[in-house]
């Protein structure tokens, strides 16, 4: 448990001799602990059956995001709720005393298996612990994939034109350094259905294609690509499939085995609300031995430890793994089926309302190809100006892309009234600039 008195005594001791900024830091830390103490316990699952909205309204209280703020940019980063933050603090409290039973046990993650964290994650994403490496984010995992594969000059990597820089650039680097070729498929806006997507990829695969790399959910439009079909296609063509799933865990149910990909990377700090700096790389057991390490320390040649070899990254922050484990437990406690249903409901609501207001949907009309990220194009509305205006005048946070694309993310704790506030703000902005 958190020992608040300990922090308070630290704060008191600091008052006498520390600099003002240190005092301010300690004060704000106390403030955070005090806030966490005030957050109520999780609502009972049965409340969901009685009154779904009331259940999600209770869940909203788990987040530090101020009540008057509407956060519609979970696509960039999630906010860690109370159970996750508490677990991180507990992690520090437990490990930083340096009084572990085993004198060889230290709170640094890059030298060991850490199965107490890999096991719940493996169960959550549908693989074995030996196929998982705990890394710090999707960028790191994607870099591992691109750097780790043996490819020759002229070999092709096929990807979409909607990859995140943290997915695309590891391959660009390889192209510059080793002469591989990055080939991009232009995704329609919106993608119509899975068949259209499969045809596009099938037509783009050539004799030199070695890897198919794509985002399961793209950062650009939020389209949910038909990962299973695409990976099956790759397999039948004898090429490797690597999926960037930064947005997926915590947004929708995920089973990497079922998808059948060779590799999968992710950043659970987004939709699972894990701490920043907790990511993972999945490598199918049959493929592990084909991937070289990128970060290297003792253990990199030990094939017996399977994917653990990739998490030998040197000293890193173990309490964030405590937070990751808590975020998995929270999602399991709520139930991924309920979470996904809520995500779809709220995203569909905001999409429908924006279309009524004349926005052009870049989100697929096929429900299987969308979930909790909606994108719309609104000609005549400069997105950066709208973004700043909404934030400065209404405390509403959105994101988009120039010139006129708005990207709206709908995490489960969002209330309908939050979405309505955004819609009213959007209308006000338009009237004001008409
Ligand atoms: C599809 C995708 N891949 C990778 C990333 C990079 O994530 P991170 O910064 O956590 O490495 C993002 C971030 O938005 C993303 O949307």
mmCIF file of C-alpha atoms in Angstrom, residues 48-394:
data_model
loop_
_atom_site.group_PDB
_atom_site.id
_atom_site.type_symbol
_atom_site.label_atom_id
_atom_site.label_comp_id
_atom_site.label_asym_id
_atom_site.label_seq_id
_atom_site.Cartn_x
_atom_site.Cartn_y
_atom_site.Cartn_z
ATOM 1 C CA UNK A 48 -23.271 -2.072 -15.865
ATOM 2 C CA UNK A 49 -26.274 -4.394 -16.175
ATOM 3 C CA UNK A 50 -28.516 -1.961 -14.343
ATOM 4 C CA UNK A 51 -27.369 1.270 -15.946
ATOM 5 C CA UNK A 52 -24.583 1.247 -18.503
ATOM 6 C CA UNK A 53 -24.148 5.011 -18.617
ATOM 7 C CA UNK A 54 -23.914 5.238 -14.842
ATOM 8 C CA UNK A 55 -21.234 2.535 -14.915
ATOM 9 C CA UNK A 56 -19.076 4.440 -17.396
ATOM 10 C CA UNK A 57 -19.673 7.689 -15.525
ATOM 11 C CA UNK A 58 -18.259 5.967 -12.427
ATOM 12 C CA UNK A 59 -15.293 4.741 -14.465
ATOM 13 C CA UNK A 60 -14.633 8.318 -15.550
ATOM 14 C CA UNK A 61 -13.816 9.106 -11.904
ATOM 15 C CA UNK A 62 -10.784 6.824 -12.079
ATOM 16 C CA UNK A 63 -8.980 9.292 -14.346
ATOM 17 C CA UNK A 64 -7.100 12.425 -13.296
ATOM 18 C CA UNK A 65 -8.317 14.323 -16.350
ATOM 19 C CA UNK A 66 -10.158 17.304 -14.814
ATOM 20 C CA UNK A 67 -13.935 17.130 -14.935
ATOM 21 C CA UNK A 68 -14.185 20.193 -17.150
ATOM 22 C CA UNK A 69 -11.874 18.760 -19.791
ATOM 23 C CA UNK A 70 -12.960 16.683 -22.760
ATOM 24 C CA UNK A 71 -10.127 14.462 -23.966
ATOM 25 C CA UNK A 72 -10.664 13.258 -27.504
ATOM 26 C CA UNK A 73 -7.078 12.443 -28.332
ATOM 27 C CA UNK A 74 -6.486 9.061 -26.802
ATOM 28 C CA UNK A 75 -5.071 8.119 -30.204
ATOM 29 C CA UNK A 76 -1.866 9.903 -29.289
ATOM 30 C CA UNK A 77 -1.663 8.830 -25.692
ATOM 31 C CA UNK A 78 -3.966 7.509 -22.998
ATOM 32 C CA UNK A 79 -4.265 8.769 -19.450
ATOM 33 C CA UNK A 80 -3.365 6.213 -16.785
ATOM 34 C CA UNK A 81 -6.233 5.731 -14.306
ATOM 35 C CA UNK A 82 -5.963 5.390 -10.529
ATOM 36 C CA UNK A 83 -5.400 1.601 -10.341
ATOM 37 C CA UNK A 84 -2.495 1.923 -12.769
ATOM 38 C CA UNK A 85 -0.949 4.918 -11.021
ATOM 39 C CA UNK A 86 -1.279 3.249 -7.646
ATOM 40 C CA UNK A 87 0.459 0.152 -8.988
ATOM 41 C CA UNK A 88 3.340 2.262 -10.306
ATOM 42 C CA UNK A 89 3.794 3.896 -6.895
ATOM 43 C CA UNK A 90 3.606 0.519 -5.222
ATOM 44 C CA UNK A 91 6.234 -0.714 -7.628
ATOM 45 C CA UNK A 92 8.562 2.073 -6.562
ATOM 46 C CA UNK A 93 7.812 1.576 -2.889
ATOM 47 C CA UNK A 94 8.461 -2.135 -3.088
ATOM 48 C CA UNK A 95 11.553 -2.114 -5.231
ATOM 49 C CA UNK A 96 13.424 1.072 -4.374
ATOM 50 C CA UNK A 97 14.218 0.060 -0.811
ATOM 51 C CA UNK A 98 16.807 -2.308 -2.235
ATOM 52 C CA UNK A 99 15.865 -4.870 0.384
ATOM 53 C CA UNK A 100 14.953 -7.684 -1.992
ATOM 54 C CA UNK A 101 15.321 -11.162 -0.500
ATOM 55 C CA UNK A 102 17.702 -12.214 -3.226
ATOM 56 C CA UNK A 103 20.781 -9.978 -3.363
ATOM 57 C CA UNK A 104 20.867 -10.521 -7.135
ATOM 58 C CA UNK A 105 17.350 -9.125 -7.554
ATOM 59 C CA UNK A 106 17.342 -5.490 -8.739
ATOM 60 C CA UNK A 107 14.566 -3.296 -10.152
ATOM 61 C CA UNK A 108 16.028 -3.134 -13.663
ATOM 62 C CA UNK A 109 14.132 -4.942 -16.345
ATOM 63 C CA UNK A 110 16.603 -5.548 -19.180
ATOM 64 C CA UNK A 111 18.365 -8.589 -17.760
ATOM 65 C CA UNK A 112 15.678 -11.090 -16.858
ATOM 66 C CA UNK A 113 12.474 -12.876 -17.822
ATOM 67 C CA UNK A 114 10.007 -10.914 -15.676
ATOM 68 C CA UNK A 115 7.394 -13.597 -16.177
ATOM 69 C CA UNK A 116 5.137 -12.070 -13.542
ATOM 70 C CA UNK A 117 4.517 -9.334 -16.117
ATOM 71 C CA UNK A 118 4.864 -11.318 -19.337
ATOM 72 C CA UNK A 119 2.350 -13.967 -18.260
ATOM 73 C CA UNK A 120 -0.696 -11.710 -17.856
ATOM 74 C CA UNK A 121 0.235 -9.871 -21.048
ATOM 75 C CA UNK A 122 0.655 -13.150 -22.954
ATOM 76 C CA UNK A 123 -2.783 -14.256 -21.821
ATOM 77 C CA UNK A 124 -4.280 -10.891 -22.718
ATOM 78 C CA UNK A 125 -2.919 -10.855 -26.273
ATOM 79 C CA UNK A 126 -3.170 -14.597 -26.950
ATOM 80 C CA UNK A 127 0.349 -16.004 -27.114
ATOM 81 C CA UNK A 128 2.932 -17.696 -24.921
ATOM 82 C CA UNK A 129 5.286 -15.823 -22.625
ATOM 83 C CA UNK A 130 8.200 -17.093 -24.708
ATOM 84 C CA UNK A 131 6.915 -15.195 -27.724
ATOM 85 C CA UNK A 132 6.776 -11.876 -25.901
ATOM 86 C CA UNK A 133 9.413 -9.271 -25.184
ATOM 87 C CA UNK A 134 8.602 -6.396 -22.867
ATOM 88 C CA UNK A 135 9.876 -3.278 -24.580
ATOM 89 C CA UNK A 136 9.182 0.417 -24.076
ATOM 90 C CA UNK A 137 6.914 1.293 -26.964
ATOM 91 C CA UNK A 138 5.859 0.405 -30.492
ATOM 92 C CA UNK A 139 8.656 2.482 -32.023
ATOM 93 C CA UNK A 140 11.216 0.366 -30.229
ATOM 94 C CA UNK A 141 9.453 -2.848 -31.195
ATOM 95 C CA UNK A 142 9.118 -1.756 -34.843
ATOM 96 C CA UNK A 143 12.811 -0.877 -34.904
ATOM 97 C CA UNK A 144 13.534 -4.343 -33.585
ATOM 98 C CA UNK A 145 11.537 -5.873 -36.416
ATOM 99 C CA UNK A 146 13.093 -3.804 -39.215
ATOM 100 C CA UNK A 147 16.638 -4.048 -37.915
ATOM 101 C CA UNK A 148 16.332 -7.666 -36.975
ATOM 102 C CA UNK A 149 15.492 -9.243 -40.313
ATOM 103 C CA UNK A 150 18.098 -10.217 -42.885
ATOM 104 C CA UNK A 151 17.107 -8.509 -46.131
ATOM 105 C CA UNK A 152 19.216 -7.916 -49.230
ATOM 106 C CA UNK A 153 19.436 -4.834 -51.447
ATOM 107 C CA UNK A 154 16.407 -4.836 -53.716
ATOM 108 C CA UNK A 155 14.234 -6.837 -51.323
ATOM 109 C CA UNK A 156 10.884 -5.114 -50.830
ATOM 110 C CA UNK A 157 8.898 -4.223 -47.768
ATOM 111 C CA UNK A 158 5.289 -3.467 -48.529
ATOM 112 C CA UNK A 159 3.397 -1.056 -46.289
ATOM 113 C CA UNK A 160 0.497 1.381 -46.452
ATOM 114 C CA UNK A 161 0.776 5.131 -46.893
ATOM 115 C CA UNK A 162 -0.796 5.540 -43.440
ATOM 116 C CA UNK A 163 2.017 4.195 -41.286
ATOM 117 C CA UNK A 164 3.146 6.121 -38.244
ATOM 118 C CA UNK A 165 6.717 7.527 -38.425
ATOM 119 C CA UNK A 166 7.627 5.064 -35.677
ATOM 120 C CA UNK A 167 6.568 2.250 -37.987
ATOM 121 C CA UNK A 168 7.768 3.557 -41.337
ATOM 122 C CA UNK A 169 11.153 5.080 -40.535
ATOM 123 C CA UNK A 170 12.869 1.968 -39.191
ATOM 124 C CA UNK A 171 12.374 0.599 -42.720
ATOM 125 C CA UNK A 172 13.479 3.872 -44.335
ATOM 126 C CA UNK A 173 16.692 3.655 -42.383
ATOM 127 C CA UNK A 174 17.220 0.111 -43.603
ATOM 128 C CA UNK A 175 16.523 1.256 -47.156
ATOM 129 C CA UNK A 176 19.141 3.988 -46.927
ATOM 130 C CA UNK A 177 21.696 1.775 -45.269
ATOM 131 C CA UNK A 178 21.217 -1.524 -47.073
ATOM 132 C CA UNK A 179 19.306 -0.712 -50.236
ATOM 133 C CA UNK A 180 16.044 -2.463 -49.455
ATOM 134 C CA UNK A 181 12.980 -0.975 -51.141
ATOM 135 C CA UNK A 182 9.998 0.473 -49.286
ATOM 136 C CA UNK A 183 6.863 0.205 -51.387
ATOM 137 C CA UNK A 184 3.670 1.922 -50.288
ATOM 138 C CA UNK A 185 0.050 1.164 -51.006
ATOM 139 C CA UNK A 186 -2.214 4.224 -51.117
ATOM 140 C CA UNK A 187 -5.196 3.515 -48.891
ATOM 141 C CA UNK A 188 -8.556 4.814 -50.073
ATOM 142 C CA UNK A 189 -10.169 7.358 -47.741
ATOM 143 C CA UNK A 190 -12.155 5.602 -46.519
ATOM 144 C CA UNK A 191 -11.275 1.961 -47.080
ATOM 145 C CA UNK A 192 -14.491 0.352 -48.290
ATOM 146 C CA UNK A 193 -14.185 -3.184 -47.035
ATOM 147 C CA UNK A 194 -11.785 -6.055 -46.397
ATOM 148 C CA UNK A 195 -12.004 -7.317 -49.979
ATOM 149 C CA UNK A 196 -10.843 -3.964 -51.344
ATOM 150 C CA UNK A 197 -7.899 -3.985 -48.962
ATOM 151 C CA UNK A 198 -6.939 -7.546 -49.808
ATOM 152 C CA UNK A 199 -7.002 -6.808 -53.516
ATOM 153 C CA UNK A 200 -4.793 -3.764 -53.066
ATOM 154 C CA UNK A 201 -2.203 -5.741 -51.142
ATOM 155 C CA UNK A 202 -2.404 -8.766 -53.399
ATOM 156 C CA UNK A 203 -1.813 -6.603 -56.471
ATOM 157 C CA UNK A 204 1.159 -4.872 -54.855
ATOM 158 C CA UNK A 205 2.997 -8.045 -53.830
ATOM 159 C CA UNK A 206 5.804 -8.753 -56.267
ATOM 160 C CA UNK A 207 8.599 -11.308 -56.651
ATOM 161 C CA UNK A 208 10.934 -9.284 -54.390
ATOM 162 C CA UNK A 209 8.397 -8.673 -51.601
ATOM 163 C CA UNK A 210 9.762 -10.139 -48.396
ATOM 164 C CA UNK A 211 7.746 -8.411 -45.676
ATOM 165 C CA UNK A 212 4.229 -7.052 -45.366
ATOM 166 C CA UNK A 213 4.182 -4.374 -42.672
ATOM 167 C CA UNK A 214 0.980 -2.568 -41.760
ATOM 168 C CA UNK A 215 -0.816 -0.913 -38.885
ATOM 169 C CA UNK A 216 -3.654 -2.968 -37.488
ATOM 170 C CA UNK A 217 -5.282 0.404 -36.783
ATOM 171 C CA UNK A 218 -3.713 3.318 -38.603
ATOM 172 C CA UNK A 219 -2.774 6.523 -36.880
ATOM 173 C CA UNK A 220 -3.899 8.553 -39.886
ATOM 174 C CA UNK A 221 -7.516 7.476 -40.227
ATOM 175 C CA UNK A 222 -8.089 4.911 -37.487
ATOM 176 C CA UNK A 223 -9.134 2.307 -40.034
ATOM 177 C CA UNK A 224 -9.020 -1.215 -38.608
ATOM 178 C CA UNK A 225 -7.305 -3.207 -41.309
ATOM 179 C CA UNK A 226 -8.352 -6.846 -41.796
ATOM 180 C CA UNK A 227 -5.225 -8.128 -40.104
ATOM 181 C CA UNK A 228 -6.107 -11.793 -40.152
ATOM 182 C CA UNK A 229 -6.878 -11.873 -43.875
ATOM 183 C CA UNK A 230 -3.778 -9.850 -44.711
ATOM 184 C CA UNK A 231 -1.509 -12.110 -42.676
ATOM 185 C CA UNK A 232 -3.040 -15.192 -44.271
ATOM 186 C CA UNK A 233 -2.385 -13.663 -47.679
ATOM 187 C CA UNK A 234 1.221 -12.931 -46.715
ATOM 188 C CA UNK A 235 1.678 -16.487 -45.482
ATOM 189 C CA UNK A 236 0.316 -18.000 -48.697
ATOM 190 C CA UNK A 237 2.768 -15.841 -50.666
ATOM 191 C CA UNK A 238 5.678 -16.910 -48.454
ATOM 192 C CA UNK A 239 6.333 -13.448 -47.052
ATOM 193 C CA UNK A 240 6.652 -12.354 -43.444
ATOM 194 C CA UNK A 241 3.906 -10.315 -41.822
ATOM 195 C CA UNK A 242 4.662 -7.645 -39.212
ATOM 196 C CA UNK A 243 1.768 -5.761 -37.672
ATOM 197 C CA UNK A 244 2.006 -2.444 -35.864
ATOM 198 C CA UNK A 245 -0.704 -2.762 -33.244
ATOM 199 C CA UNK A 246 0.061 0.389 -31.257
ATOM 200 C CA UNK A 247 -3.647 1.186 -30.889
ATOM 201 C CA UNK A 248 -5.126 -2.237 -30.435
ATOM 202 C CA UNK A 249 -4.651 -3.666 -26.916
ATOM 203 C CA UNK A 250 -7.327 -2.149 -24.743
ATOM 204 C CA UNK A 251 -9.294 -0.765 -27.685
ATOM 205 C CA UNK A 252 -10.520 -4.067 -29.132
ATOM 206 C CA UNK A 253 -10.187 -7.725 -28.293
ATOM 207 C CA UNK A 254 -6.852 -9.006 -29.555
ATOM 208 C CA UNK A 255 -5.466 -12.442 -30.219
ATOM 209 C CA UNK A 256 -2.193 -12.386 -32.087
ATOM 210 C CA UNK A 257 -2.225 -16.149 -32.687
ATOM 211 C CA UNK A 258 -5.631 -15.860 -34.238
ATOM 212 C CA UNK A 259 -4.422 -13.043 -36.489
ATOM 213 C CA UNK A 260 -1.615 -15.356 -37.565
ATOM 214 C CA UNK A 261 1.010 -12.625 -37.877
ATOM 215 C CA UNK A 262 4.703 -13.330 -37.593
ATOM 216 C CA UNK A 263 5.391 -10.213 -35.519
ATOM 217 C CA UNK A 264 3.269 -7.714 -33.640
ATOM 218 C CA UNK A 265 4.333 -4.509 -31.909
ATOM 219 C CA UNK A 266 2.398 -2.306 -29.534
ATOM 220 C CA UNK A 267 2.208 0.646 -27.154
ATOM 221 C CA UNK A 268 -0.260 -0.260 -24.393
ATOM 222 C CA UNK A 269 0.127 3.248 -23.018
ATOM 223 C CA UNK A 270 -2.536 4.284 -25.499
ATOM 224 C CA UNK A 271 -5.766 2.322 -25.135
ATOM 225 C CA UNK A 272 -4.835 0.032 -22.266
ATOM 226 C CA UNK A 273 -3.858 3.144 -20.249
ATOM 227 C CA UNK A 274 -0.580 1.546 -19.173
ATOM 228 C CA UNK A 275 2.255 3.840 -18.107
ATOM 229 C CA UNK A 276 4.237 5.533 -20.843
ATOM 230 C CA UNK A 277 7.318 3.471 -21.526
ATOM 231 C CA UNK A 278 5.679 0.070 -21.493
ATOM 232 C CA UNK A 279 5.448 -1.590 -24.896
ATOM 233 C CA UNK A 280 5.839 -5.067 -26.302
ATOM 234 C CA UNK A 281 7.005 -7.120 -29.230
ATOM 235 C CA UNK A 282 5.420 -10.445 -30.141
ATOM 236 C CA UNK A 283 7.357 -12.796 -32.383
ATOM 237 C CA UNK A 284 5.802 -16.101 -33.400
ATOM 238 C CA UNK A 285 7.925 -18.911 -32.024
ATOM 239 C CA UNK A 286 8.760 -20.263 -35.474
ATOM 240 C CA UNK A 287 10.145 -16.850 -36.481
ATOM 241 C CA UNK A 288 12.119 -15.912 -33.354
ATOM 242 C CA UNK A 289 15.376 -17.395 -34.603
ATOM 243 C CA UNK A 290 15.215 -15.294 -37.792
ATOM 244 C CA UNK A 291 15.281 -11.996 -35.873
ATOM 245 C CA UNK A 292 18.564 -10.422 -34.782
ATOM 246 C CA UNK A 293 18.777 -8.323 -31.648
ATOM 247 C CA UNK A 294 19.015 -4.574 -32.094
ATOM 248 C CA UNK A 295 19.851 -3.620 -28.532
ATOM 249 C CA UNK A 296 22.472 -5.991 -27.291
ATOM 250 C CA UNK A 297 23.751 -7.121 -23.943
ATOM 251 C CA UNK A 298 24.367 -10.478 -22.315
ATOM 252 C CA UNK A 299 21.872 -13.079 -23.496
ATOM 253 C CA UNK A 300 21.445 -11.910 -27.077
ATOM 254 C CA UNK A 301 22.799 -15.218 -28.448
ATOM 255 C CA UNK A 302 20.860 -17.434 -26.092
ATOM 256 C CA UNK A 303 18.223 -18.976 -28.331
ATOM 257 C CA UNK A 304 16.786 -21.003 -25.445
ATOM 258 C CA UNK A 305 15.287 -17.921 -23.816
ATOM 259 C CA UNK A 306 13.262 -17.320 -26.997
ATOM 260 C CA UNK A 307 11.749 -13.810 -27.260
ATOM 261 C CA UNK A 308 13.108 -12.849 -23.852
ATOM 262 C CA UNK A 309 16.331 -12.265 -25.766
ATOM 263 C CA UNK A 310 14.722 -9.119 -27.256
ATOM 264 C CA UNK A 311 13.902 -7.637 -23.883
ATOM 265 C CA UNK A 312 17.540 -7.688 -22.810
ATOM 266 C CA UNK A 313 17.618 -3.918 -23.170
ATOM 267 C CA UNK A 314 19.718 -2.967 -20.159
ATOM 268 C CA UNK A 315 18.396 -1.148 -17.104
ATOM 269 C CA UNK A 316 14.878 0.110 -17.472
ATOM 270 C CA UNK A 317 11.959 1.107 -15.328
ATOM 271 C CA UNK A 318 10.329 -1.868 -13.595
ATOM 272 C CA UNK A 319 7.502 0.103 -11.885
ATOM 273 C CA UNK A 320 6.063 0.856 -15.308
ATOM 274 C CA UNK A 321 5.648 -2.927 -15.670
ATOM 275 C CA UNK A 322 3.695 -2.905 -12.429
ATOM 276 C CA UNK A 323 1.467 -0.345 -14.073
ATOM 277 C CA UNK A 324 1.188 -2.417 -17.228
ATOM 278 C CA UNK A 325 0.048 -5.424 -15.208
ATOM 279 C CA UNK A 326 -2.513 -3.295 -13.392
ATOM 280 C CA UNK A 327 -3.814 -1.938 -16.696
ATOM 281 C CA UNK A 328 -4.362 -5.491 -17.959
ATOM 282 C CA UNK A 329 -6.169 -6.426 -14.777
ATOM 283 C CA UNK A 330 -8.378 -3.369 -15.070
ATOM 284 C CA UNK A 331 -9.331 -4.181 -18.666
ATOM 285 C CA UNK A 332 -10.054 -7.791 -17.672
ATOM 286 C CA UNK A 333 -12.109 -6.678 -14.680
ATOM 287 C CA UNK A 334 -14.249 -4.444 -16.864
ATOM 288 C CA UNK A 335 -14.262 -6.971 -19.715
ATOM 289 C CA UNK A 336 -12.881 -6.322 -23.185
ATOM 290 C CA UNK A 337 -16.245 -7.148 -24.732
ATOM 291 C CA UNK A 338 -17.880 -4.299 -22.790
ATOM 292 C CA UNK A 339 -15.008 -1.937 -23.504
ATOM 293 C CA UNK A 340 -15.062 -2.625 -27.222
ATOM 294 C CA UNK A 341 -18.835 -2.224 -27.366
ATOM 295 C CA UNK A 342 -18.619 1.131 -25.611
ATOM 296 C CA UNK A 343 -15.807 2.282 -27.902
ATOM 297 C CA UNK A 344 -17.817 1.424 -30.979
ATOM 298 C CA UNK A 345 -20.962 3.068 -29.669
ATOM 299 C CA UNK A 346 -19.362 6.410 -28.851
ATOM 300 C CA UNK A 347 -17.243 6.525 -32.005
ATOM 301 C CA UNK A 348 -20.277 5.784 -34.158
ATOM 302 C CA UNK A 349 -22.184 8.512 -32.358
ATOM 303 C CA UNK A 350 -19.603 11.226 -32.976
ATOM 304 C CA UNK A 351 -19.071 10.064 -36.560
ATOM 305 C CA UNK A 352 -22.799 10.179 -37.333
ATOM 306 C CA UNK A 353 -23.144 13.625 -35.788
ATOM 307 C CA UNK A 354 -20.169 15.010 -37.703
ATOM 308 C CA UNK A 355 -21.495 13.650 -40.979
ATOM 309 C CA UNK A 356 -24.849 15.340 -40.209
ATOM 310 C CA UNK A 357 -22.851 18.556 -39.871
ATOM 311 C CA UNK A 358 -21.407 18.172 -43.353
ATOM 312 C CA UNK A 359 -18.103 16.470 -42.561
ATOM 313 C CA UNK A 360 -16.744 13.927 -45.015
ATOM 314 C CA UNK A 361 -16.125 10.600 -43.300
ATOM 315 C CA UNK A 362 -12.716 9.028 -43.773
ATOM 316 C CA UNK A 363 -13.824 6.230 -41.463
ATOM 317 C CA UNK A 364 -14.954 3.020 -43.135
ATOM 318 C CA UNK A 365 -18.676 2.454 -43.484
ATOM 319 C CA UNK A 366 -17.918 -1.226 -42.797
ATOM 320 C CA UNK A 367 -18.306 -1.614 -39.021
ATOM 321 C CA UNK A 368 -15.604 -4.305 -38.971
ATOM 322 C CA UNK A 369 -13.099 -1.712 -40.201
ATOM 323 C CA UNK A 370 -13.623 0.851 -37.484
ATOM 324 C CA UNK A 371 -13.594 1.012 -33.718
ATOM 325 C CA UNK A 372 -12.717 3.936 -31.421
ATOM 326 C CA UNK A 373 -10.929 6.350 -33.756
ATOM 327 C CA UNK A 374 -12.978 8.399 -36.158
ATOM 328 C CA UNK A 375 -11.574 10.701 -38.815
ATOM 329 C CA UNK A 376 -13.459 13.250 -40.801
ATOM 330 C CA UNK A 377 -12.394 15.791 -43.355
ATOM 331 C CA UNK A 378 -13.989 19.197 -43.040
ATOM 332 C CA UNK A 379 -13.028 21.420 -45.989
ATOM 333 C CA UNK A 380 -12.727 25.039 -44.960
ATOM 334 C CA UNK A 381 -11.949 24.244 -41.322
ATOM 335 C CA UNK A 382 -8.211 24.687 -40.643
ATOM 336 C CA UNK A 383 -7.706 21.902 -38.168
ATOM 337 C CA UNK A 384 -4.849 23.492 -36.197
ATOM 338 C CA UNK A 385 -6.822 26.670 -35.668
ATOM 339 C CA UNK A 386 -9.847 24.662 -34.537
ATOM 340 C CA UNK A 387 -7.666 22.501 -32.295
ATOM 341 C CA UNK A 388 -6.170 25.532 -30.546
ATOM 342 C CA UNK A 389 -9.488 27.333 -30.321
ATOM 343 C CA UNK A 390 -11.304 24.347 -28.803
ATOM 344 C CA UNK A 391 -8.582 23.910 -26.241
ATOM 345 C CA UNK A 392 -8.195 27.559 -25.315
ATOM 346 C CA UNK A 393 -11.859 28.409 -25.150
ATOM 347 C CA UNK A 394 -13.551 25.122 -24.211
#
